[in-house]
Amino acid sequence: MSETNPYDNAQAAAAKLAALTGVERHDIALVLGSGWLPAVDALGEATAEIDTTDLPGFSAAAVAGHSGKIRSIRSGEKNLLVFLSRTHFYEGKGVAAVVHPIRTAAAAGCSAIVLTNGCGGLKEGWQPGQPVLISDHINLTGTSPIVGANFVDLTDLYSPRLRALCKEVDGSLDEGVYVQFPGPHYETPAEVRMAGIMGGHLVGMSTTLEAIAAREAGMEILGISLVTNLAAGLSGEPLNHEEVLEAGKAAASRMGGLLSQVVSRI
Ligand code: 8IG
């Protein structure tokens, strides 16, 4: 990140975004997590696609299956701003870098954001490939994207209105509390048990810092996890990143349908 303040950086990125995409204002932002990329085509035709590195404040994507692109999609009456990848906390670029896309989306005009991720599931009966609505979170990164005495309220962080809307689209959707670990290693089975005792149902390495920045920016937030694997220790098998990508491919049409129907109703 440059030396100027993060909100000014986001304004600069939003201005360049408008210039490069030809879209003056975006309405809804989406951030695609592990396993969600195959769902993006269901959202509609791309008006423009740019590299994140074309905008100030973004750095290159680091993970296989994460693509450092931003797509502008016209969907009905709305302009969607879709981040095909994210910067993770574990990359060590700092929290401001993690939430720069969120602040850029807010500066670009987005009043709602859909944060998606791939994660491990704890709840009995959940299967890989299953989407779960995030009802709340536990942030175990030990940090915040907000600096200074700005005591942002996080009650109902994950919009009850948007969760209800998702359930109208798909009545079978379950909800859970998402626990963000710092990563990049997966949890030990003991840490997974701890997450469960704390009240968590989903374990991952993203989303909570972004949600906090989105709330600070005044956006309505929807969080959806794709359970790509059972959390460590629950299946008797080791975890691997390929299984994550496979679960995404297998679930793509369901996730794409869900996202496009929900976005049209936001
Ligand atoms: I995909 O089981 C995916 N990301 N921390 N734990 C954590 N992150 C994940 C997991 C998981 N699966």
Coordinates of N, CA and C and ligand atoms in Angstrom, one line a residue, residues 34-35 117-121 178-187 192 202-206 226-232 239-241 244-245, ligand 1:
S34 N -12.3 -19.5 -2.5 CA -11.9 -20.8 -3.0 C -13.1 -21.6 -3.4
G35 N -13.1 -22.1 -4.7 CA -14.2 -23.0 -5.1 C -15.3 -22.2 -5.8
N117 N -16.6 -17.7 0.4 CA -15.3 -18.3 0.7 C -15.5 -19.8 0.6
G118 N -14.4 -20.5 0.6 CA -14.4 -22.0 0.8 C -13.9 -22.2 2.2
C119 N -14.4 -23.2 2.8 CA -14.0 -23.4 4.2 C -14.2 -24.8 4.7
G120 N -13.8 -25.1 5.9 CA -14.1 -26.4 6.5 C -15.4 -26.3 7.3
G121 N -16.1 -27.4 7.3 CA -17.4 -27.4 8.0 C -17.3 -28.3 9.3
Y178 N -18.9 -18.4 11.3 CA -17.6 -18.5 10.6 C -16.4 -18.1 11.5
V179 N -15.5 -19.0 11.7 CA -14.3 -18.7 12.5 C -13.1 -18.5 11.6
Q180 N -12.5 -17.2 11.6 CA -11.3 -17.0 10.8 C -10.1 -17.2 11.6
F181 N -9.3 -18.3 11.1 CA -8.0 -18.5 11.6 C -7.0 -17.7 10.8
P182 N -5.8 -17.4 11.3 CA -4.8 -16.7 10.5 C -4.3 -17.5 9.3
G183 N -4.2 -18.8 9.4 CA -3.6 -19.6 8.3 C -2.1 -19.3 8.2
P184 N -1.5 -19.7 7.1 CA -2.0 -20.5 5.9 C -2.1 -22.0 6.2
H185 N -1.6 -22.4 7.3 CA -1.8 -23.8 7.6 C -3.3 -24.0 8.0
Y186 N -3.8 -25.2 7.8 CA -5.1 -25.6 8.3 C -5.0 -25.8 9.8
E187 N -6.2 -25.9 10.4 CA -6.2 -26.1 11.9 C -5.7 -27.5 12.2
V192 N -9.8 -27.3 15.8 CA -11.2 -27.5 15.2 C -12.2 -27.7 16.4
L202 N -17.9 -23.1 11.0 CA -17.2 -23.0 9.8 C -15.8 -22.5 10.1
V203 N -14.8 -23.1 9.5 CA -13.4 -22.6 9.7 C -12.7 -22.2 8.4
G204 N -12.2 -21.0 8.4 CA -11.5 -20.6 7.2 C -10.5 -19.5 7.4
M205 N -10.0 -18.9 6.3 CA -8.9 -18.0 6.4 C -9.2 -16.6 5.8
S206 N -10.4 -16.3 5.8 CA -10.8 -15.0 5.1 C -12.0 -14.4 5.8
L226 N -18.8 -21.9 1.1 CA -19.0 -23.2 0.5 C -18.1 -24.2 1.3
V227 N -18.8 -25.1 2.0 CA -18.1 -26.1 2.7 C -17.4 -27.0 1.7
T228 N -16.1 -26.9 1.6 CA -15.4 -27.7 0.6 C -14.8 -28.9 1.2
N229 N -14.7 -28.9 2.5 CA -14.1 -30.1 3.2 C -14.7 -30.1 4.6
L230 N -14.7 -31.3 5.2 CA -14.9 -31.4 6.6 C -13.7 -30.9 7.3
A231 N -13.9 -30.2 8.4 CA -12.8 -29.6 9.1 C -11.8 -30.7 9.6
A232 N -10.6 -30.3 9.8 CA -9.5 -31.3 10.1 C -9.9 -32.2 11.3
L239 N -6.4 -32.9 4.8 CA -6.9 -31.9 3.9 C -6.0 -31.6 2.8
N240 N -6.5 -31.3 1.6 CA -5.7 -30.7 0.5 C -6.4 -29.8 -0.3
H241 N -5.6 -28.8 -1.0 CA -6.2 -27.7 -1.7 C -6.9 -28.2 -3.0
V244 N -10.5 -28.8 -2.5 CA -11.3 -27.6 -2.4 C -11.7 -27.2 -3.8
L245 N -10.8 -27.2 -4.8 CA -11.1 -26.8 -6.2 C -12.1 -27.8 -6.8
Ligands
8IG1 I1 -11.2 -24.2 1.3 O1 -10.7 -26.5 6.7 C1 -10.7 -24.3 3.1 N1 -10.2 -23.2 3.7 N2 -8.8 -22.6 8.0 N3 -9.7 -24.6 7.3 C2 -9.3 -23.3 7.1 N4 -9.4 -22.8 5.9 C3 -9.9 -23.5 4.9 C4 -10.4 -24.8 5.1 C5 -10.3 -25.4 6.4 N5 -10.9 -25.3 4.0

